[in-house]
Short mmCIF file of C-alpha atoms and ligand atoms in Angstrom, two decimals:
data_model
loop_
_atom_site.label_atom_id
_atom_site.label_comp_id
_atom_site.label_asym_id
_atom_site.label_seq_id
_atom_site.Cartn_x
_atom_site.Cartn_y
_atom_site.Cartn_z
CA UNK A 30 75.84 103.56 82.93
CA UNK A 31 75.38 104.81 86.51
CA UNK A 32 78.78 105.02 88.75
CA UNK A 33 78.37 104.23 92.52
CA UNK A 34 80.49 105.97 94.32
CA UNK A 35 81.60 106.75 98.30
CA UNK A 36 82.41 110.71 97.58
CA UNK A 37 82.31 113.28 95.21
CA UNK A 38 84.28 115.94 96.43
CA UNK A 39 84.56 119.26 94.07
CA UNK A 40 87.30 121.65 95.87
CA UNK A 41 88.54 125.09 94.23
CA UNK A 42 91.83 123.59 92.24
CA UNK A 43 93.67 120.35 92.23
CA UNK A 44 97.41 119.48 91.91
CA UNK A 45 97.11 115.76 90.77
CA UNK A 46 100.64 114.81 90.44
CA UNK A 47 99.85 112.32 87.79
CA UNK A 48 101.59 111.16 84.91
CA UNK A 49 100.40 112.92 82.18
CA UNK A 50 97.88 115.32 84.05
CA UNK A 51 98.07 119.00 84.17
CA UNK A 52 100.24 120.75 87.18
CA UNK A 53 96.92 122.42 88.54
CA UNK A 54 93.22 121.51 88.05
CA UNK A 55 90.63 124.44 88.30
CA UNK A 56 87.34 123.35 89.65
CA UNK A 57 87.96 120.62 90.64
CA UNK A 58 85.76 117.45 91.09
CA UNK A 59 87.47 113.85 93.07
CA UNK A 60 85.50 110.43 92.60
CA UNK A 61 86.09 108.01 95.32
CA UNK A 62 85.35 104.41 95.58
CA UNK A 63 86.33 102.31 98.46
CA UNK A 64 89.80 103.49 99.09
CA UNK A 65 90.48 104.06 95.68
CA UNK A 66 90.30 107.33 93.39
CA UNK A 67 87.69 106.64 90.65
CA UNK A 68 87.50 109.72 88.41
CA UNK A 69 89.68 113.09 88.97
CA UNK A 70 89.73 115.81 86.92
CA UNK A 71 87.94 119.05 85.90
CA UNK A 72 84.25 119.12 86.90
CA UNK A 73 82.99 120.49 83.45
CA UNK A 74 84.68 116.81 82.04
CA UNK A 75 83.00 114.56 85.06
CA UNK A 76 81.20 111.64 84.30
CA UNK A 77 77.57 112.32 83.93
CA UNK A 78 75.45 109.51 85.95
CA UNK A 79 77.25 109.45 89.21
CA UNK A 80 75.69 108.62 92.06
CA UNK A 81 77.56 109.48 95.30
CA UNK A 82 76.69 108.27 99.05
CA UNK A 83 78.74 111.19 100.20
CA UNK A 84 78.73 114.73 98.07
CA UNK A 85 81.21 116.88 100.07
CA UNK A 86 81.88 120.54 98.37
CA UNK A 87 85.37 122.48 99.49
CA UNK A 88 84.81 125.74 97.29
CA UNK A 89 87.65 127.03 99.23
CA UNK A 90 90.19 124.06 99.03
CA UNK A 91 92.79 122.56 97.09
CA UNK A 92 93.21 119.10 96.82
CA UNK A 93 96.98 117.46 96.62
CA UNK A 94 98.23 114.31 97.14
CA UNK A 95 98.61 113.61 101.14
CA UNK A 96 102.11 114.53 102.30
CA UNK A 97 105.16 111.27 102.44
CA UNK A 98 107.01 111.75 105.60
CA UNK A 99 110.22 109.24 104.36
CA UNK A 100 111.94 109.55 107.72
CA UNK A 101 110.68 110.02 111.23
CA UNK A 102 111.39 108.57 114.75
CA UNK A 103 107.52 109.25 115.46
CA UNK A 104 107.28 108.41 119.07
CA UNK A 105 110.35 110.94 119.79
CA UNK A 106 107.76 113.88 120.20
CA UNK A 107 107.96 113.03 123.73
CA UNK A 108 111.36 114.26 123.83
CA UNK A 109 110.44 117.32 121.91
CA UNK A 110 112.11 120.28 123.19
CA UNK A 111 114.40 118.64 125.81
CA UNK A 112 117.72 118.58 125.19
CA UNK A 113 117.95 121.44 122.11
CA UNK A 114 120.91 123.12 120.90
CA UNK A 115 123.70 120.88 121.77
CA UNK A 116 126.42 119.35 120.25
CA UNK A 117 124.85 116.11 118.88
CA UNK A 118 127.24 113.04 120.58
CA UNK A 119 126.44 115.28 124.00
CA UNK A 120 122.44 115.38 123.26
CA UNK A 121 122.56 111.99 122.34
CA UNK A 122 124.64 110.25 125.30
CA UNK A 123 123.26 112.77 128.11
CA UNK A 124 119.30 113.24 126.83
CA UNK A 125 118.19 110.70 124.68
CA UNK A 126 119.36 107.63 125.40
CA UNK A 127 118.97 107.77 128.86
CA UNK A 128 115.43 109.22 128.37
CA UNK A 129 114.80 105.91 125.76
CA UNK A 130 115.73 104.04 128.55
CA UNK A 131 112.64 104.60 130.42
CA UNK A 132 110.52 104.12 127.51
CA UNK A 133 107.62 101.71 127.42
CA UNK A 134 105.30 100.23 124.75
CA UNK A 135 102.44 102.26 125.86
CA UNK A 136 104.05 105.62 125.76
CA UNK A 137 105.48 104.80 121.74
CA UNK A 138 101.84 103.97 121.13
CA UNK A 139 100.84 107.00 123.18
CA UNK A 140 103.60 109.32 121.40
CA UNK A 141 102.74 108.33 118.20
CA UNK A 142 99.59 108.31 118.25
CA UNK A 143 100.10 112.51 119.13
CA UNK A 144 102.96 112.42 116.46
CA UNK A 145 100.10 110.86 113.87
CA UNK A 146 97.36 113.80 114.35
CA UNK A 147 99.99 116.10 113.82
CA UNK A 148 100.96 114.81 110.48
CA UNK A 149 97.43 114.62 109.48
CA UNK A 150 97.11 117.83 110.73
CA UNK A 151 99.86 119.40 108.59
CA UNK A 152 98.45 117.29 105.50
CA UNK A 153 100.56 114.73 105.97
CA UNK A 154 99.05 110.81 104.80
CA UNK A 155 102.13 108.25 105.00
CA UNK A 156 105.07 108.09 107.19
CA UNK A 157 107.86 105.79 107.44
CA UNK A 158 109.41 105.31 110.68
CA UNK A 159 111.76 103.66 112.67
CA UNK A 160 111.84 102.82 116.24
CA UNK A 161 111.21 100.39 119.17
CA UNK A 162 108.21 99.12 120.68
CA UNK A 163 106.75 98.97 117.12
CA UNK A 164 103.73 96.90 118.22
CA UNK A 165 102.66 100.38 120.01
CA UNK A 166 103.43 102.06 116.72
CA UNK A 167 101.61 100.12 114.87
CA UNK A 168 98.68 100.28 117.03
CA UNK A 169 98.86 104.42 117.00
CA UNK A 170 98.66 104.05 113.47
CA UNK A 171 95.82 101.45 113.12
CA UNK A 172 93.89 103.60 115.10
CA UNK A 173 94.84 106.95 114.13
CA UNK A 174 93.75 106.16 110.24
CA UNK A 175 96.82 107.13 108.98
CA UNK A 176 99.07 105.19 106.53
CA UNK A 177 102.56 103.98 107.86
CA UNK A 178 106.31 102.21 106.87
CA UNK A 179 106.91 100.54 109.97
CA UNK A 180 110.26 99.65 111.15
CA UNK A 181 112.07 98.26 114.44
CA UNK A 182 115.28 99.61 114.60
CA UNK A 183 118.23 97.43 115.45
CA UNK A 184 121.93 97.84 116.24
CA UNK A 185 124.43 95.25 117.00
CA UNK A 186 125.90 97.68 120.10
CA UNK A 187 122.46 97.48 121.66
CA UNK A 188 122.00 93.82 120.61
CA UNK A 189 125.18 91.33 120.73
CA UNK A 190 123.70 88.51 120.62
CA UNK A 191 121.41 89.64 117.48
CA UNK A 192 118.46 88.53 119.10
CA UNK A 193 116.65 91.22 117.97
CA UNK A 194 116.94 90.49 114.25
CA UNK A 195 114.24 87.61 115.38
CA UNK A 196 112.09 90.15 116.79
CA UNK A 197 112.11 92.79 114.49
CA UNK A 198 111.51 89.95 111.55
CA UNK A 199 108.71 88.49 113.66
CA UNK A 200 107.27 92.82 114.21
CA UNK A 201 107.64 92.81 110.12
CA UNK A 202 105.58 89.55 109.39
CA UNK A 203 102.87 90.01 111.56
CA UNK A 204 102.13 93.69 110.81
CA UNK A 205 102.50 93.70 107.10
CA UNK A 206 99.32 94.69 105.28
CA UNK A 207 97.26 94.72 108.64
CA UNK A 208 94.68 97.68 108.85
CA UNK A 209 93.77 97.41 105.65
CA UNK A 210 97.07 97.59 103.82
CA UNK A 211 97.41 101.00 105.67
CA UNK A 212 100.64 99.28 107.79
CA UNK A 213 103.36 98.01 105.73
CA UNK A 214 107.10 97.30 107.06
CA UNK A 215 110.88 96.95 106.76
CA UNK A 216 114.26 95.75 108.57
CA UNK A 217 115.89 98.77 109.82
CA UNK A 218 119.60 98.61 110.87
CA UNK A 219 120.17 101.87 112.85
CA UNK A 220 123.49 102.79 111.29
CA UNK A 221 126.54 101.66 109.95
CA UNK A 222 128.07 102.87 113.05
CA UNK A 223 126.07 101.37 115.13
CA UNK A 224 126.04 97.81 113.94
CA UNK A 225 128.80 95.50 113.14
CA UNK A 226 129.23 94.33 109.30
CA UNK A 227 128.34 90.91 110.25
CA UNK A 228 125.29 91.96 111.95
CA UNK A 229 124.11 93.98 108.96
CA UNK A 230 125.17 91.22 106.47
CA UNK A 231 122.48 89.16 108.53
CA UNK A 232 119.52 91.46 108.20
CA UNK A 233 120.29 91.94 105.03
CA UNK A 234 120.12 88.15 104.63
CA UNK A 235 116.92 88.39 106.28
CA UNK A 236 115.25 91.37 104.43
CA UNK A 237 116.22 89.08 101.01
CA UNK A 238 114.47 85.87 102.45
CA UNK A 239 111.56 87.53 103.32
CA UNK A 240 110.93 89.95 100.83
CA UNK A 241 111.43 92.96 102.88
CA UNK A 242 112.90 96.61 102.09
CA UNK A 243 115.60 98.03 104.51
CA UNK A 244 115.26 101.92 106.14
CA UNK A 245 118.31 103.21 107.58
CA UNK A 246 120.52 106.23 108.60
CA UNK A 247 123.36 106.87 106.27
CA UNK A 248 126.44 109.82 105.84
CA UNK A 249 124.12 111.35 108.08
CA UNK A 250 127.62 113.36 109.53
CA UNK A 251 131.05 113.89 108.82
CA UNK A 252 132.05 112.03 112.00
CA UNK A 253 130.01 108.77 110.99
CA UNK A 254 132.05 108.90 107.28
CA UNK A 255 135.47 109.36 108.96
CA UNK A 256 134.46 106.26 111.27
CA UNK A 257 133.72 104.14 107.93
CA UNK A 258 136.86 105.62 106.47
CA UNK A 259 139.15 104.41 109.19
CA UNK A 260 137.67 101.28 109.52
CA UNK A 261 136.79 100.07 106.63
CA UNK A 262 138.72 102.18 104.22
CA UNK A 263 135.67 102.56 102.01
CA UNK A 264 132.69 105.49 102.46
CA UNK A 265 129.34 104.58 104.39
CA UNK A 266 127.86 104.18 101.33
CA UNK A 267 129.92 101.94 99.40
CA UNK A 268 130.26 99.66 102.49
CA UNK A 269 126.79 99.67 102.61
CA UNK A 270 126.62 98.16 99.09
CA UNK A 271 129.07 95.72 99.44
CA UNK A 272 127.05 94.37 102.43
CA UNK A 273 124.05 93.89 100.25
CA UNK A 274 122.27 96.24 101.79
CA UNK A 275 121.18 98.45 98.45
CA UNK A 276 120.06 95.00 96.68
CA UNK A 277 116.74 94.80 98.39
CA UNK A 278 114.61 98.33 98.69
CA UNK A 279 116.33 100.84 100.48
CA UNK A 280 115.45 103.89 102.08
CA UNK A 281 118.39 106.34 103.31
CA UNK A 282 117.63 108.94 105.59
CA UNK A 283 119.71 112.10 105.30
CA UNK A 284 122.96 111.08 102.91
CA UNK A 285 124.98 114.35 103.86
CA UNK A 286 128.02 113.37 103.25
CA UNK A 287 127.88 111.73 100.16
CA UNK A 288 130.50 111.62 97.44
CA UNK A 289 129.67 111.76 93.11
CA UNK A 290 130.62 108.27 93.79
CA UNK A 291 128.69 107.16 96.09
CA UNK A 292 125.75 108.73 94.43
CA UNK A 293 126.18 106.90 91.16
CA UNK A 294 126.45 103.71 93.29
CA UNK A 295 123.25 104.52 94.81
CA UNK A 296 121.57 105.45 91.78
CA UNK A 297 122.72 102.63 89.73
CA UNK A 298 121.03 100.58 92.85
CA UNK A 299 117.90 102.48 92.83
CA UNK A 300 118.18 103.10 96.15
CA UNK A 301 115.87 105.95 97.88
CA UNK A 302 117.15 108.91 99.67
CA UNK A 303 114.91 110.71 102.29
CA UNK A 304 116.19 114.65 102.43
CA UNK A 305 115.91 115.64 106.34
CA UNK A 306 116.78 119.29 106.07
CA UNK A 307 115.39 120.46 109.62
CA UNK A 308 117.20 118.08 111.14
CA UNK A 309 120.44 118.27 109.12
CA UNK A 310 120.11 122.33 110.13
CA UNK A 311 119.72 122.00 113.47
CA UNK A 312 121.86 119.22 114.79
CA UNK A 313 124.45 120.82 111.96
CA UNK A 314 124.93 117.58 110.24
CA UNK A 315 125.68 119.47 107.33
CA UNK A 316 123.83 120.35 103.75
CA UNK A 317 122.61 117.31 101.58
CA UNK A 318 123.23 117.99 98.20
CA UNK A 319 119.73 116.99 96.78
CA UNK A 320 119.96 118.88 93.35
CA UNK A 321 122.90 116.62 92.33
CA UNK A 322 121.32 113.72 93.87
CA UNK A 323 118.16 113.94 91.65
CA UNK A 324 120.54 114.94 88.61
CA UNK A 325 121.88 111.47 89.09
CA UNK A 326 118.76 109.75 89.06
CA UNK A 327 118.24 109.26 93.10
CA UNK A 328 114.58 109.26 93.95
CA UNK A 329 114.78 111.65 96.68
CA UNK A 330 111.98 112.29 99.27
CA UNK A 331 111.44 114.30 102.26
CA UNK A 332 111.59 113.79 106.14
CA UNK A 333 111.28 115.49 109.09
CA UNK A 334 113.34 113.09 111.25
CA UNK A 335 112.06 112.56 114.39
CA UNK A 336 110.54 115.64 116.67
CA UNK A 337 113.40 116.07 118.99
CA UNK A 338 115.48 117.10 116.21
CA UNK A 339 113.21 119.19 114.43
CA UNK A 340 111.20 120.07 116.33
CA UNK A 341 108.23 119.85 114.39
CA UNK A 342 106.78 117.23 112.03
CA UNK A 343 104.94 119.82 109.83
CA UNK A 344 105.97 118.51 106.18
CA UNK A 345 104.35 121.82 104.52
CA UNK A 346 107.74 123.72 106.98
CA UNK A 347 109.50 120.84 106.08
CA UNK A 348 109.14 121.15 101.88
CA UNK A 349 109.83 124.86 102.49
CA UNK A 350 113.21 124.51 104.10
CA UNK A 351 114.58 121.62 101.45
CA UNK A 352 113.49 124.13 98.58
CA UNK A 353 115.39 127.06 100.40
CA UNK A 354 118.23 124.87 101.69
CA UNK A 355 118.83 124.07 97.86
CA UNK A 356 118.81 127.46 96.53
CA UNK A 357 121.22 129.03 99.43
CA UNK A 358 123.52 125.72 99.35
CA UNK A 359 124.27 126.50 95.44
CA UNK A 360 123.58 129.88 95.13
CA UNK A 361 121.28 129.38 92.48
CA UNK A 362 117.37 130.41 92.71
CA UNK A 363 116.15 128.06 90.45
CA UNK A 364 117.33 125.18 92.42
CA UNK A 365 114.45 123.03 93.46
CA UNK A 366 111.61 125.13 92.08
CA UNK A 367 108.12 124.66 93.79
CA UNK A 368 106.63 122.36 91.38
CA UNK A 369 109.45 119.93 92.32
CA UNK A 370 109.39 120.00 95.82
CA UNK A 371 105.96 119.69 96.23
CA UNK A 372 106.87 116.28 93.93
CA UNK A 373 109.55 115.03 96.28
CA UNK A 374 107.41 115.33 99.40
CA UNK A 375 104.04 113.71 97.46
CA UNK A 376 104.94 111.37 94.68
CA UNK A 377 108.75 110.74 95.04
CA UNK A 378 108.37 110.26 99.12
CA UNK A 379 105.93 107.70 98.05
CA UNK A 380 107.74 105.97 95.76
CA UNK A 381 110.58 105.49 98.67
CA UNK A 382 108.18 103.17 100.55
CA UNK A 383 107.36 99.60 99.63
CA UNK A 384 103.58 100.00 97.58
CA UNK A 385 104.53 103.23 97.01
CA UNK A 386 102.99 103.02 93.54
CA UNK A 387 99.72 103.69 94.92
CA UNK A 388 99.86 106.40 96.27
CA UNK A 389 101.12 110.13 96.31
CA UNK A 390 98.84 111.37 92.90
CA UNK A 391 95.56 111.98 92.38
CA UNK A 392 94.42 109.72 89.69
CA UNK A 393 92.45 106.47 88.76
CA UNK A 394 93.17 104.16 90.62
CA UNK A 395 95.04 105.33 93.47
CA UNK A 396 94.67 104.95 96.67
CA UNK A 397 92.84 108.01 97.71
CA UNK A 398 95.25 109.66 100.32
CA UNK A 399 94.56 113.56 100.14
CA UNK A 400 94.79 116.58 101.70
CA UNK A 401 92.62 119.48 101.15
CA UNK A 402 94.52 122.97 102.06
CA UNK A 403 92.24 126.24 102.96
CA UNK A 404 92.70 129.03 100.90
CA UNK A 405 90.87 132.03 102.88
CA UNK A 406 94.12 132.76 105.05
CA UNK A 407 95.64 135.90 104.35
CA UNK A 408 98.81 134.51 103.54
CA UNK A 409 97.40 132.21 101.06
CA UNK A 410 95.80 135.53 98.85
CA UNK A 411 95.99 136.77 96.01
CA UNK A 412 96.20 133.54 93.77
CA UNK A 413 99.02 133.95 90.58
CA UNK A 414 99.91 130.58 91.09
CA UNK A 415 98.25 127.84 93.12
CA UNK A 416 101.62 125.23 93.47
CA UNK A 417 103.62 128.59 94.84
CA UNK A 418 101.01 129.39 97.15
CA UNK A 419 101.30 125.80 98.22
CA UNK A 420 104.84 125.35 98.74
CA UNK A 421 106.10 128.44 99.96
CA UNK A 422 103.04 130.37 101.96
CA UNK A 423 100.76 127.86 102.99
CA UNK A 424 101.05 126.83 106.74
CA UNK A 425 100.04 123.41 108.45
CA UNK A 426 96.80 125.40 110.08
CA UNK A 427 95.60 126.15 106.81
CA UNK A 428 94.95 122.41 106.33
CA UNK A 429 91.46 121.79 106.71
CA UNK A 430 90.47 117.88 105.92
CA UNK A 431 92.54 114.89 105.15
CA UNK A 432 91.36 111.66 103.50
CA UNK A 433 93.41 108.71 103.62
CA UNK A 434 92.17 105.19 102.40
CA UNK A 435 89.08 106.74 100.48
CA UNK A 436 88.02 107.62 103.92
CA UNK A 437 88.41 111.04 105.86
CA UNK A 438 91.11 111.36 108.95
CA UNK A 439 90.27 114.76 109.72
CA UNK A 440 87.67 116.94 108.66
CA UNK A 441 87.23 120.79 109.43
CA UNK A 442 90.41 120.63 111.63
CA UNK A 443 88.76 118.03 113.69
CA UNK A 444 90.79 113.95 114.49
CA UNK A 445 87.84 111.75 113.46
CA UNK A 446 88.78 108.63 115.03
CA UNK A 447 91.05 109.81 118.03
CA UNK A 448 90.29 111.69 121.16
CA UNK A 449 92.99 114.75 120.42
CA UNK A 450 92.55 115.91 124.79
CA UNK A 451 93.02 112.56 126.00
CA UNK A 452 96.16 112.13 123.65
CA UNK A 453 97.97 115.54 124.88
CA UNK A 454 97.49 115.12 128.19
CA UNK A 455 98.84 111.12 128.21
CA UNK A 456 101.73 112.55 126.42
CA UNK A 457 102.44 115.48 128.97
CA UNK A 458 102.15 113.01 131.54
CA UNK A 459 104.43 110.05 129.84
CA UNK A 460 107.04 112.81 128.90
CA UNK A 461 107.34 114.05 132.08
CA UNK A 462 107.90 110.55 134.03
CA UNK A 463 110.50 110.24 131.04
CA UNK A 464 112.90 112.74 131.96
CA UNK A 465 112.37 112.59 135.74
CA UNK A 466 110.22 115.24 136.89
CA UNK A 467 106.70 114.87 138.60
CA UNK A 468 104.65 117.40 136.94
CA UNK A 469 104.78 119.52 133.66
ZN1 LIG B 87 116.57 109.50 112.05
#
């Protein structure tokens, strides 16, 4: 029988991720229907009567699963590069927040809208964030054609009254499952300390009624677990779960300063850590132990936090340092080999967001998020082993088309659906207003 499909796309190798399926894929050949992978596997074993609207051939390529960035503040590239290299209370309390301040809805949709084309520029399909003006987010991402976790962040210090809780249930109801199922969302206290018990207790409450999954920051630095310690006698974590919060879906970003306990708590839970090395490195948060963390059953993705902490959101950079971070931290080599990271920041990240089960593999039936990597770089030559080349010499340049939804982002380097000129220059204009000055 004849099978309709919207591409055929036959690339050099493919890393499908999949249950069952081989690590790499030589000659490779993609079926896509709607947003949906149809066939995937080696072109010698393809289906015979296919008929394909769309043939697209990538003799150069590999195909993997589109990146998961699990934790990013996307609309903070507009503070990238102002305030680096201090001590983080000082960046925080003299850059940041009074930058925020200023912030409007049109410059989050503005900022990440940039912060989208460069994770589809670095291979990157799904991201969850967390910040304010989220209808601007959201909009970025509906019409940037990437794939996003949306979530207003709350605290109780910023909101006494908790009449934010209404708003940010309201952002979460209206945007779930718009764009095509591209936009899904979740409650998102900032901190534990950052918002009272009570106040978490209620969005917790609120995340049950409704069905929704909770992202937040936790034992992101020594500080923040001697400020649980003192007042509440008990670690972030463990706080955390006895507020409820690990009984609905929840995503952690950065867990630094966890203990064994803590870990088996969280594991027991099922709760979902995302691993924000860059960002632990740079603000010197500390070194998250993710070897012992997936040892203990933790589903543990990757992040790149947001870009004034990073100061990139380059996932491909971002895979590298977690895998290097692990081997230095326990000075052991075979700590997080390649094959594994490259897991955590496809298939595991995904699993950390609510559908994740449809994404991050190649396979039938998933959605078809991928990103197809360029092999003719220097760097990328000779070939002993394609998931090597991947993880540890690849670069975000050599990333040459991304597909996400069965439909393609970016092709031959080039935003399909976003005007990448128009985009800087708002941004160097917004960012500049931001932190006072006139002109770049
Ligand atoms: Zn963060």
């Amino acid at each position: 029988m004849l099978m309709k499909v919207d591409y055929s796309i036959r690339c050099r190798a493919m890393v499908p991720m999949a249950e069952g399926a081989p690590d790499v894929v030589r000659d490779a050949l993609i079926l896509i229907r709607g947003n949906k992978v149809e066939w995937a596997g080696a072109a010698k074993d393809a289906p015979v009567d296919v008929s394909a609207a769309n043939v697209v051939n990538m003799p150069h390529a590999y195909a993997i699963p589109g990146f998961v960035n699990t934790h990013t503040h996307a609309a903070m590239v507009l503070m990238r590069g102002f305030g680096d290299d201090l001590a983080l209370q000082e960046w925080l309390t003299t850059k940041i927040f009074p930058t925020e301040e200023g912030l409007t809805g049109d410059d989050v949709y503005w900022g990440t809208l940039l912060a989208s084309i460069e994770m589809i520029k670095s291979g990157c399909t799904s991201f969850a964030d967390m910040y304010f003006f989220m209808e601007g987010a959201a909009q970025a991402v509906a019409d940037s054609g990437i794939r996003a976790t949306l979530a207003r962040s709350v605290s109780s210090i910023s909101d006494p009254n908790a009449e934010k809780l209404k708003e940010s249930l309201e952002f979460c109801l209206r945007w779930n499952g718009v764009a095509d199922g591209r936009i899904t969302t979740m409650m998102s206290p900032h901190s534990l300390y950052t918002c009272s018990p009570y106040y978490v207790r209620r969005l917790v409450n609120l995340a049950k009624e409704n069905g929704l999954g909770i992202h937040t920051h936790l034992a992101e630095t020594k500080r923040e677990e001697q400020y649980a310690m003192e007042n509440f006698g008990m670690s972030t974590a463990r706080k955390m779960d006895e507020l409820g919060l690990f009984d609905v879906k929840a995503l952690v970003a950065h867990c630094v300063w966890l203990s064994d306990e803590d870990m088996g708590i969280m594991a027991e839970k099922g709760v979902c850590v995302a691993h924000n090395p860059g960002s632990n490195m740079k603000i010197a948060s500390g070194i998250a132990r993710v070897t012992d963390m997936r040892k203990k059953g933790l589903t543990v993705g990757i992040g790149t936090d947001g870009a004034a902490s990073n100061n990139n959101l380059d996932m491909l950079e971002e895979m590298r340092l977690a895998t290097l971070l692990a081997k230095v931290s326990t000075l052991d080599p075979t700590a997080l080999p390649a094959r594994e990271t490259l897991k955590m920041a496809t298939l595991d990240g995904a699993k950390c967001l609510p559908g994740g089960d449809t994404i991050g593999a190649i396979a039938h039936g998933m959605k078809a998020d991928i990103a197809f990597i360029d092999t003719r770089a220097e760097h990328m030559c000779p070939e002993h082993d394609v998931i090597s080349n991947i993880v540890y010499a690849a670069s975000a340049a050599d990333v040459d088309t991304v597909f996400v939804d069965g439909k393609p982002v970016m092709q031959g380097r080039r935003m399909l659906y976003v005007d990448e000129q128009e985009v800087k220059r708002q941004c160097a204009e917004r960012a500049a207003r931001l932190v006072g000055r006139s002109k770049v």
